[in-house]
Short mmCIF file of C-alpha atoms in Angstrom, two decimals:
data_model
loop_
_atom_site.label_atom_id
_atom_site.label_comp_id
_atom_site.label_asym_id
_atom_site.label_seq_id
_atom_site.Cartn_x
_atom_site.Cartn_y
_atom_site.Cartn_z
CA MET N 845 23.69 -149.72 109.45
CA SER N 846 25.71 -151.63 111.30
CA ILE N 847 22.96 -152.37 113.91
CA PHE N 848 20.87 -153.91 111.01
CA GLY N 849 23.94 -155.81 109.92
CA ASN N 850 24.07 -157.26 113.51
CA LEU N 851 20.46 -157.79 114.09
CA ARG N 852 20.71 -159.56 110.56
CA GLY N 853 23.66 -161.80 111.98
CA LEU N 854 21.78 -162.51 115.04
CA PHE N 855 18.66 -163.62 113.25
CA SER N 856 20.68 -165.57 110.69
CA SER N 857 19.99 -169.17 112.37
CA ASP N 858 21.47 -171.17 109.28
CA MET N 859 23.86 -173.94 110.69
CA ALA N 860 26.28 -176.60 109.90
CA ILE N 861 26.40 -179.62 112.06
CA ASP N 862 28.82 -182.10 112.59
CA LEU N 863 26.78 -184.89 114.15
CA GLY N 864 29.63 -186.98 115.31
CA THR N 865 29.86 -190.56 117.25
CA ALA N 866 31.90 -188.75 119.98
CA ASN N 867 31.31 -185.27 119.87
CA THR N 868 29.05 -182.59 117.76
CA LEU N 869 30.13 -179.68 116.59
CA VAL N 870 27.79 -176.78 115.45
CA TYR N 871 28.67 -173.73 113.22
CA VAL N 872 26.72 -171.20 112.79
CA LYS N 873 26.62 -169.08 109.61
CA GLY N 874 28.63 -165.76 110.33
CA ARG N 875 29.89 -166.63 113.67
CA GLY N 876 32.14 -169.99 113.43
CA ILE N 877 31.97 -172.93 115.55
CA VAL N 878 29.88 -172.03 118.80
CA LEU N 879 29.36 -175.38 120.54
CA SER N 880 31.53 -178.63 120.65
CA GLU N 881 29.94 -181.11 122.86
CA PRO N 882 29.95 -184.62 123.63
CA SER N 883 27.30 -186.87 121.47
CA VAL N 884 25.64 -188.39 124.83
CA VAL N 885 22.37 -187.90 126.29
CA ALA N 886 21.29 -188.98 129.95
CA TYR N 887 17.60 -190.30 130.26
CA HIS N 888 15.69 -190.70 133.73
CA ILE N 889 13.25 -193.36 133.47
CA LYS N 890 10.00 -193.43 135.97
CA ASP N 891 7.42 -195.59 135.12
CA GLY N 892 8.65 -196.72 131.88
CA VAL N 893 8.59 -192.86 130.74
CA LYS N 894 11.69 -191.17 129.56
CA LYS N 895 12.79 -187.88 130.59
CA VAL N 896 16.13 -186.01 129.44
CA LEU N 897 18.30 -185.46 132.19
CA ALA N 898 21.31 -184.24 130.66
CA VAL N 899 22.99 -183.88 126.85
CA GLY N 900 26.52 -183.28 125.98
CA GLU N 901 29.14 -182.44 128.66
CA ASP N 902 26.83 -182.96 131.93
CA ALA N 903 25.58 -186.59 130.49
CA LYS N 904 29.23 -187.72 129.22
CA LEU N 905 30.33 -187.40 132.82
CA MET N 906 27.65 -189.70 133.71
CA LEU N 907 28.68 -192.35 131.53
CA GLY N 908 28.94 -195.72 133.22
CA ARG N 909 28.29 -194.50 136.43
CA THR N 910 24.50 -194.38 136.61
CA PRO N 911 21.91 -195.93 138.89
CA GLY N 912 19.47 -198.18 137.67
CA SER N 913 16.65 -195.33 136.86
CA ILE N 914 19.46 -193.17 134.98
CA GLU N 915 20.37 -194.00 131.61
CA ALA N 916 23.01 -192.51 130.02
CA ILE N 917 23.52 -193.47 125.99
CA ARG N 918 25.35 -192.17 122.75
CA PRO N 919 22.79 -192.14 120.09
CA MET N 920 25.47 -192.15 117.40
CA ARG N 921 27.29 -195.40 116.20
CA GLU N 922 30.00 -195.80 113.66
CA GLY N 923 28.81 -192.42 112.36
CA VAL N 924 25.24 -192.88 111.75
CA ILE N 925 22.11 -192.37 114.03
CA ALA N 926 21.98 -195.80 116.19
CA ASP N 927 19.06 -194.44 118.37
CA PHE N 928 16.45 -192.23 116.48
CA ASP N 929 14.28 -190.69 119.08
CA THR N 930 17.80 -189.87 121.26
CA ALA N 931 19.55 -188.63 118.15
CA GLU N 932 16.72 -186.24 117.61
CA GLU N 933 16.04 -185.08 121.45
CA MET N 934 20.11 -184.17 121.44
CA ILE N 935 19.66 -182.13 118.01
CA LYS N 936 17.17 -179.85 119.20
CA HIS N 937 18.93 -179.46 122.42
CA PHE N 938 21.68 -178.28 121.03
CA ILE N 939 20.02 -175.89 118.35
CA ARG N 940 18.16 -174.45 121.48
CA LYS N 941 21.77 -173.96 123.18
CA VAL N 942 23.14 -172.13 120.52
CA HIS N 943 20.16 -169.98 119.61
CA LYS N 944 19.14 -169.30 123.49
CA ARG N 945 15.71 -168.79 122.38
CA SER N 946 13.31 -169.02 119.98
CA THR N 947 14.32 -167.47 116.62
CA PHE N 948 12.00 -165.82 114.04
CA SER N 949 12.79 -168.44 111.13
CA LYS N 950 13.35 -172.02 110.89
CA PRO N 951 16.97 -172.72 110.20
CA LYS N 952 18.30 -174.02 107.29
CA ILE N 953 21.38 -176.87 108.29
CA ILE N 954 23.68 -178.62 106.59
CA VAL N 955 24.97 -182.07 108.25
CA CYS N 956 28.03 -184.12 107.20
CA VAL N 957 27.86 -187.94 106.69
CA PRO N 958 30.28 -190.62 106.62
CA HIS N 959 30.55 -191.71 102.66
CA GLY N 960 29.76 -194.80 103.33
CA ALA N 961 26.40 -194.01 104.76
CA THR N 962 23.46 -195.90 103.03
CA PRO N 963 20.30 -194.56 102.19
CA VAL N 964 18.30 -195.51 104.90
CA GLU N 965 20.83 -194.09 107.12
CA LYS N 966 20.90 -191.06 105.24
CA ARG N 967 16.91 -190.38 105.59
CA ALA N 968 17.30 -191.05 109.16
CA ILE N 969 19.99 -188.15 109.60
CA ARG N 970 17.64 -185.81 107.41
CA GLN N 971 14.29 -187.03 109.29
CA SER N 972 16.20 -185.79 112.76
CA VAL N 973 17.24 -182.71 111.92
CA LEU N 974 13.75 -181.87 110.20
CA SER N 975 12.22 -183.01 113.11
CA ALA N 976 14.28 -180.83 115.60
CA GLY N 977 12.76 -177.87 113.90
CA ALA N 978 15.08 -177.32 110.48
CA ARG N 979 13.47 -175.59 107.57
CA ARG N 980 15.71 -177.58 105.06
CA ALA N 981 18.16 -180.41 105.46
CA GLY N 982 20.95 -180.56 103.54
CA LEU N 983 23.79 -183.44 103.46
CA ILE N 984 27.35 -183.36 102.69
CA ALA N 985 30.12 -186.17 102.50
CA GLU N 986 32.06 -186.20 105.37
CA PRO N 987 35.54 -186.53 103.17
CA ILE N 988 34.91 -183.43 101.44
CA ALA N 989 34.09 -181.32 104.54
CA ALA N 990 37.21 -182.62 106.08
CA ALA N 991 39.11 -181.60 102.78
CA ILE N 992 37.60 -178.27 102.56
CA GLY N 993 37.76 -177.50 106.86
CA ALA N 994 41.88 -178.76 106.13
CA GLY N 995 42.19 -175.69 103.64
CA MET N 996 43.02 -178.23 100.60
CA PRO N 997 42.66 -177.08 97.31
CA ILE N 998 39.63 -179.49 96.11
CA THR N 999 38.08 -177.52 93.32
CA ASP N 1000 41.51 -177.46 91.71
CA PRO N 1001 42.07 -180.39 88.94
CA THR N 1002 44.31 -182.24 91.23
CA GLY N 1003 44.45 -185.12 93.48
CA ASN N 1004 43.99 -184.62 97.17
CA MET N 1005 43.86 -187.52 99.61
CA VAL N 1006 42.34 -186.53 102.86
CA VAL N 1007 42.18 -189.19 105.98
CA ASP N 1008 39.48 -188.32 108.27
CA ILE N 1009 39.58 -190.26 111.51
CA GLY N 1010 36.39 -189.90 113.85
CA GLY N 1011 35.27 -191.52 116.84
CA GLY N 1012 33.38 -194.46 114.74
CA THR N 1013 34.37 -194.37 111.31
CA THR N 1014 37.85 -193.43 109.31
CA GLU N 1015 37.28 -192.39 106.05
CA VAL N 1016 40.07 -192.34 103.14
CA ALA N 1017 39.16 -190.27 100.42
CA VAL N 1018 40.77 -189.08 97.05
CA LEU N 1019 39.44 -185.56 95.84
CA SER N 1020 39.58 -183.75 92.48
CA LEU N 1021 37.63 -180.93 90.82
CA GLY N 1022 35.58 -180.60 94.24
CA ASP N 1023 34.17 -184.05 94.61
CA ILE N 1024 35.26 -187.72 95.49
CA VAL N 1025 37.05 -189.76 92.94
CA TYR N 1026 37.49 -192.62 95.39
CA ALA N 1027 36.16 -193.05 99.02
CA ARG N 1028 36.57 -196.11 101.70
CA SER N 1029 34.82 -195.76 104.62
CA VAL N 1030 36.31 -198.46 107.44
CA ARG N 1031 34.35 -198.94 110.69
CA VAL N 1032 37.83 -198.11 112.82
CA GLY N 1033 37.81 -195.01 114.66
CA GLY N 1034 38.50 -193.58 118.18
CA ASP N 1035 35.76 -195.87 119.93
CA ARG N 1036 37.56 -199.07 118.54
CA MET N 1037 40.94 -197.82 120.08
CA ASP N 1038 39.19 -197.40 123.19
CA GLU N 1039 37.90 -200.70 122.96
CA ALA N 1040 41.51 -202.54 121.97
CA ILE N 1041 43.11 -200.74 125.28
CA ILE N 1042 40.29 -202.07 127.36
CA SER N 1043 40.34 -205.59 125.77
CA TYR N 1044 44.31 -205.18 125.90
CA LEU N 1045 44.19 -204.80 129.72
CA ARG N 1046 41.77 -207.13 130.48
CA ARG N 1047 43.95 -209.98 128.76
CA GLN N 1048 47.44 -209.15 129.63
CA GLN N 1049 46.81 -207.60 133.55
CA ASN N 1050 43.59 -209.13 134.49
CA LEU N 1051 42.13 -205.54 134.77
CA LEU N 1052 38.65 -204.28 134.17
CA ILE N 1053 38.63 -200.50 133.20
CA GLY N 1054 35.71 -198.28 131.99
CA GLU N 1055 35.34 -196.60 128.31
CA THR N 1056 36.21 -193.45 130.35
CA THR N 1057 39.53 -194.53 131.79
CA ALA N 1058 40.03 -196.02 128.46
CA GLU N 1059 39.73 -193.08 126.24
CA ARG N 1060 42.15 -190.92 128.98
CA VAL N 1061 44.96 -193.15 128.55
CA LYS N 1062 44.49 -193.08 124.53
CA THR N 1063 44.60 -189.02 124.82
CA SER N 1064 47.67 -189.13 127.55
CA ILE N 1065 50.33 -192.01 126.54
CA GLY N 1066 48.39 -193.36 123.36
CA THR N 1067 50.69 -193.82 120.39
CA ALA N 1068 50.96 -195.90 117.16
CA ARG N 1069 53.98 -197.03 116.98
CA MET N 1070 56.73 -198.69 119.85
CA PRO N 1071 58.58 -195.94 121.75
CA ASP N 1072 62.48 -195.98 120.85
CA ASP N 1073 63.21 -197.27 124.28
CA GLY N 1074 60.55 -200.05 124.24
CA ARG N 1075 58.83 -198.42 127.08
CA GLY N 1076 57.98 -194.91 126.98
CA THR N 1077 56.05 -192.70 129.60
CA SER N 1078 53.74 -194.49 131.62
CA MET N 1079 50.76 -193.46 133.66
CA GLN N 1080 48.52 -194.72 136.73
CA ILE N 1081 45.14 -196.14 136.16
CA ARG N 1082 42.41 -197.86 138.57
CA GLY N 1083 39.96 -200.45 137.44
CA ARG N 1084 38.64 -203.60 139.26
CA ASP N 1085 41.00 -206.71 139.29
CA LEU N 1086 39.44 -209.44 137.72
CA LEU N 1087 41.03 -212.25 139.72
CA ASN N 1088 39.52 -211.14 143.02
CA GLY N 1089 37.16 -208.82 142.38
CA VAL N 1090 38.46 -205.80 144.37
CA PRO N 1091 39.46 -202.14 142.48
CA LYS N 1092 43.14 -201.55 142.01
CA GLU N 1093 45.55 -199.42 140.63
CA ILE N 1094 48.42 -200.38 138.02
CA GLU N 1095 51.19 -198.55 135.89
CA VAL N 1096 50.38 -198.84 132.20
CA THR N 1097 53.48 -197.90 129.77
CA GLN N 1098 53.45 -196.34 126.22
CA ALA N 1099 55.13 -199.83 124.72
CA GLN N 1100 51.95 -201.74 126.09
CA ILE N 1101 49.34 -199.03 124.84
CA ALA N 1102 51.19 -198.88 121.40
CA GLU N 1103 50.54 -202.90 121.60
CA ALA N 1104 47.03 -202.70 122.12
CA LEU N 1105 46.51 -200.28 119.66
CA ALA N 1106 48.43 -202.29 116.79
CA GLU N 1107 45.08 -203.90 115.28
CA PRO N 1108 43.36 -200.60 114.65
CA VAL N 1109 46.35 -198.49 113.43
CA GLN N 1110 47.14 -201.43 111.07
CA GLN N 1111 43.76 -201.15 109.56
CA ILE N 1112 43.94 -197.50 109.05
CA CYS N 1113 46.84 -197.88 107.32
CA GLU N 1114 45.89 -200.83 104.87
CA ALA N 1115 42.48 -198.92 104.29
CA VAL N 1116 45.25 -195.75 102.70
CA MET N 1117 47.15 -198.75 101.15
CA THR N 1118 43.96 -199.74 99.32
CA ALA N 1119 42.77 -196.06 98.59
CA LEU N 1120 46.43 -195.88 96.96
CA GLU N 1121 46.28 -198.62 94.79
CA THR N 1122 42.92 -197.92 93.43
CA THR N 1123 43.65 -194.33 92.58
CA PRO N 1124 43.90 -193.33 88.98
CA PRO N 1125 47.68 -192.75 87.89
CA ASP N 1126 47.65 -189.36 87.42
CA LEU N 1127 46.08 -188.33 90.77
CA ALA N 1128 48.56 -190.81 92.53
CA ALA N 1129 51.53 -188.80 90.78
CA ASP N 1130 49.85 -185.18 92.77
CA ILE N 1131 49.32 -187.47 96.06
CA VAL N 1132 53.26 -187.99 95.76
CA ASP N 1133 53.88 -184.41 95.41
CA ARG N 1134 51.23 -183.06 98.10
CA GLY N 1135 51.33 -186.34 100.17
CA VAL N 1136 48.27 -187.03 102.18
CA MET N 1137 46.26 -184.98 105.51
CA LEU N 1138 45.23 -186.51 108.27
CA THR N 1139 41.96 -184.80 109.93
CA GLY N 1140 39.58 -185.91 112.63
CA GLY N 1141 40.31 -186.72 116.33
CA GLY N 1142 42.00 -189.49 115.77
CA ALA N 1143 44.97 -187.71 113.86
CA LEU N 1144 45.72 -186.48 117.46
CA LEU N 1145 47.18 -190.25 118.20
CA GLY N 1146 50.73 -189.90 118.89
CA ASP N 1147 53.26 -190.47 116.19
CA LEU N 1148 50.18 -191.81 113.67
CA ASP N 1149 51.98 -189.67 110.94
CA LEU N 1150 54.88 -191.81 111.58
CA ALA N 1151 53.82 -194.86 111.26
CA LEU N 1152 51.22 -193.97 108.11
CA ARG N 1153 54.78 -192.55 106.59
CA GLU N 1154 56.72 -195.98 107.14
CA GLN N 1155 53.51 -197.79 105.29
CA THR N 1156 53.13 -195.62 102.53
CA GLY N 1157 56.41 -193.92 102.00
CA LEU N 1158 54.39 -190.64 101.22
CA ALA N 1159 54.67 -187.04 102.97
CA ILE N 1160 51.86 -187.56 105.79
CA SER N 1161 50.77 -184.18 107.53
CA VAL N 1162 48.18 -183.66 110.26
CA ALA N 1163 45.67 -180.92 110.03
CA ASP N 1164 46.04 -177.52 112.07
CA GLU N 1165 42.73 -178.39 113.95
CA PRO N 1166 41.90 -181.87 113.06
CA LEU N 1167 39.43 -181.81 115.90
CA ASN N 1168 37.20 -178.84 114.04
CA CYS N 1169 37.90 -179.95 110.30
CA VAL N 1170 34.74 -181.51 109.50
CA ALA N 1171 32.56 -179.11 111.42
CA LEU N 1172 34.64 -175.91 109.94
CA GLY N 1173 34.58 -177.44 106.37
CA THR N 1174 30.61 -178.14 106.89
CA GLY N 1175 30.41 -174.63 107.81
CA LYS N 1176 32.11 -173.15 104.74
CA ALA N 1177 29.87 -174.98 102.64
CA LEU N 1178 26.96 -173.40 104.01
CA GLU N 1179 28.86 -170.11 103.68
CA TYR N 1180 29.79 -170.76 100.05
CA GLU N 1181 26.67 -172.66 98.97
CA LYS N 1182 26.78 -171.23 95.41
CA GLN N 1183 30.46 -172.71 94.63
CA LEU N 1184 29.57 -175.95 96.53
CA ARG N 1185 26.31 -176.80 95.71
CA HIS N 1186 27.19 -179.82 93.72
CA ALA N 1187 28.55 -181.52 97.16
CA ILE N 1188 25.56 -180.85 98.76
CA ASP N 1189 22.51 -183.21 98.72
CA TYR N 1190 19.01 -181.64 99.67
CA ASP N 1191 16.79 -184.05 98.86
CA SER N 1192 15.92 -187.46 99.06
#
C-alpha cells in the first residue's frame, strides 16, 4: 500500500509558485518547498538569436558582470511580469528542475499575484504558466497567501493585518473571514531599498556600486532606524570612484545606511498608517489586540519592526519564516483547496 502511496506522491505534480521579483519559490503538493532560486535568466545572444544559458542561482552570479554577447535579466518587475518570454523560460526551467523528468500528467499550478495587479498583468502570469506546461493555472492574492503562510487565523470573523514586503512591492492588507477587507499595494520593496543605497553612496561618497553590492550591504548592516550610538557597525565595500574613475574601497556605517533607507522605510510606514485609517472600527479594534504581522524578505531588515512600532504604536511581529510565507501559504491553498476555493481564481 505504501508503495502505491509513494508512487502517487511521486506523480502528484501539482504545485504552487511564488513568482517573486527577487526570488521564485516552488512548493510541490505533499513535499513542501522544494526550490528557492533568484528570479534571473541569463541569455547568450548570437546572430540575433537568444539561447538560455543559465537560470536562477547561476544566472544571478552573472548580473552586472556579463560581456556583450551575454545578457542577464530579471523578468519580474514590481511583482508582475516585465519580460513575457523570459518569464516563461524561467517557469519552464523551474518546473523541469523540480520534476527532473517528464511526468505523466501536466501539473495544476497556483501562482500568487500582487493585490494591485491589473487584469492584463494577471492574464500575462496565467498565460506564462499555461505556456510553460500547466494543466490549469490558478491565481491567489499575495496578502492572503502571506497570511496563511504566517499561520494567521484568517478564516475567523476577526481582523488580521499582514504587511508583506517583497522585492518589488509591499502589500498591506486587512483580512477577515478568509478574504481581503482592505488592501493596498505600494511599489516599494527590497529593490527600491537597493536603489536608495546606490544613490546615497553616489551622492555622499562619490562611489558607484552595483546592485549585488547594494544588496549585500542591505542584508549585512541594513537597518530601519538610527543606531543608538549614532554609528553602529560598519563594513568595507568596493566600487568605482566617480571623481577619478578608478576602483576604490571605503567603509560604510549602519548610520549611513539607515539614512539611505529612510525614504523607502517611511513609505512602508505610511502605507501601514493609511491602511489603519481606512479599516472599519471593529476590525481596527481586533488589530490593536492582535498586532501586525510582517512577512516577505523585506521583513528581515534590521529594526523594521521597531520603526513601525514607533510610528503606529501597535505590536509588530515578524513571521517565523518571512521569506517562505507566501510560498507556504500558496502551497496550503493547494493542499486545502476546498476550504480556500473562494480565494483562488481559476478563470479569466
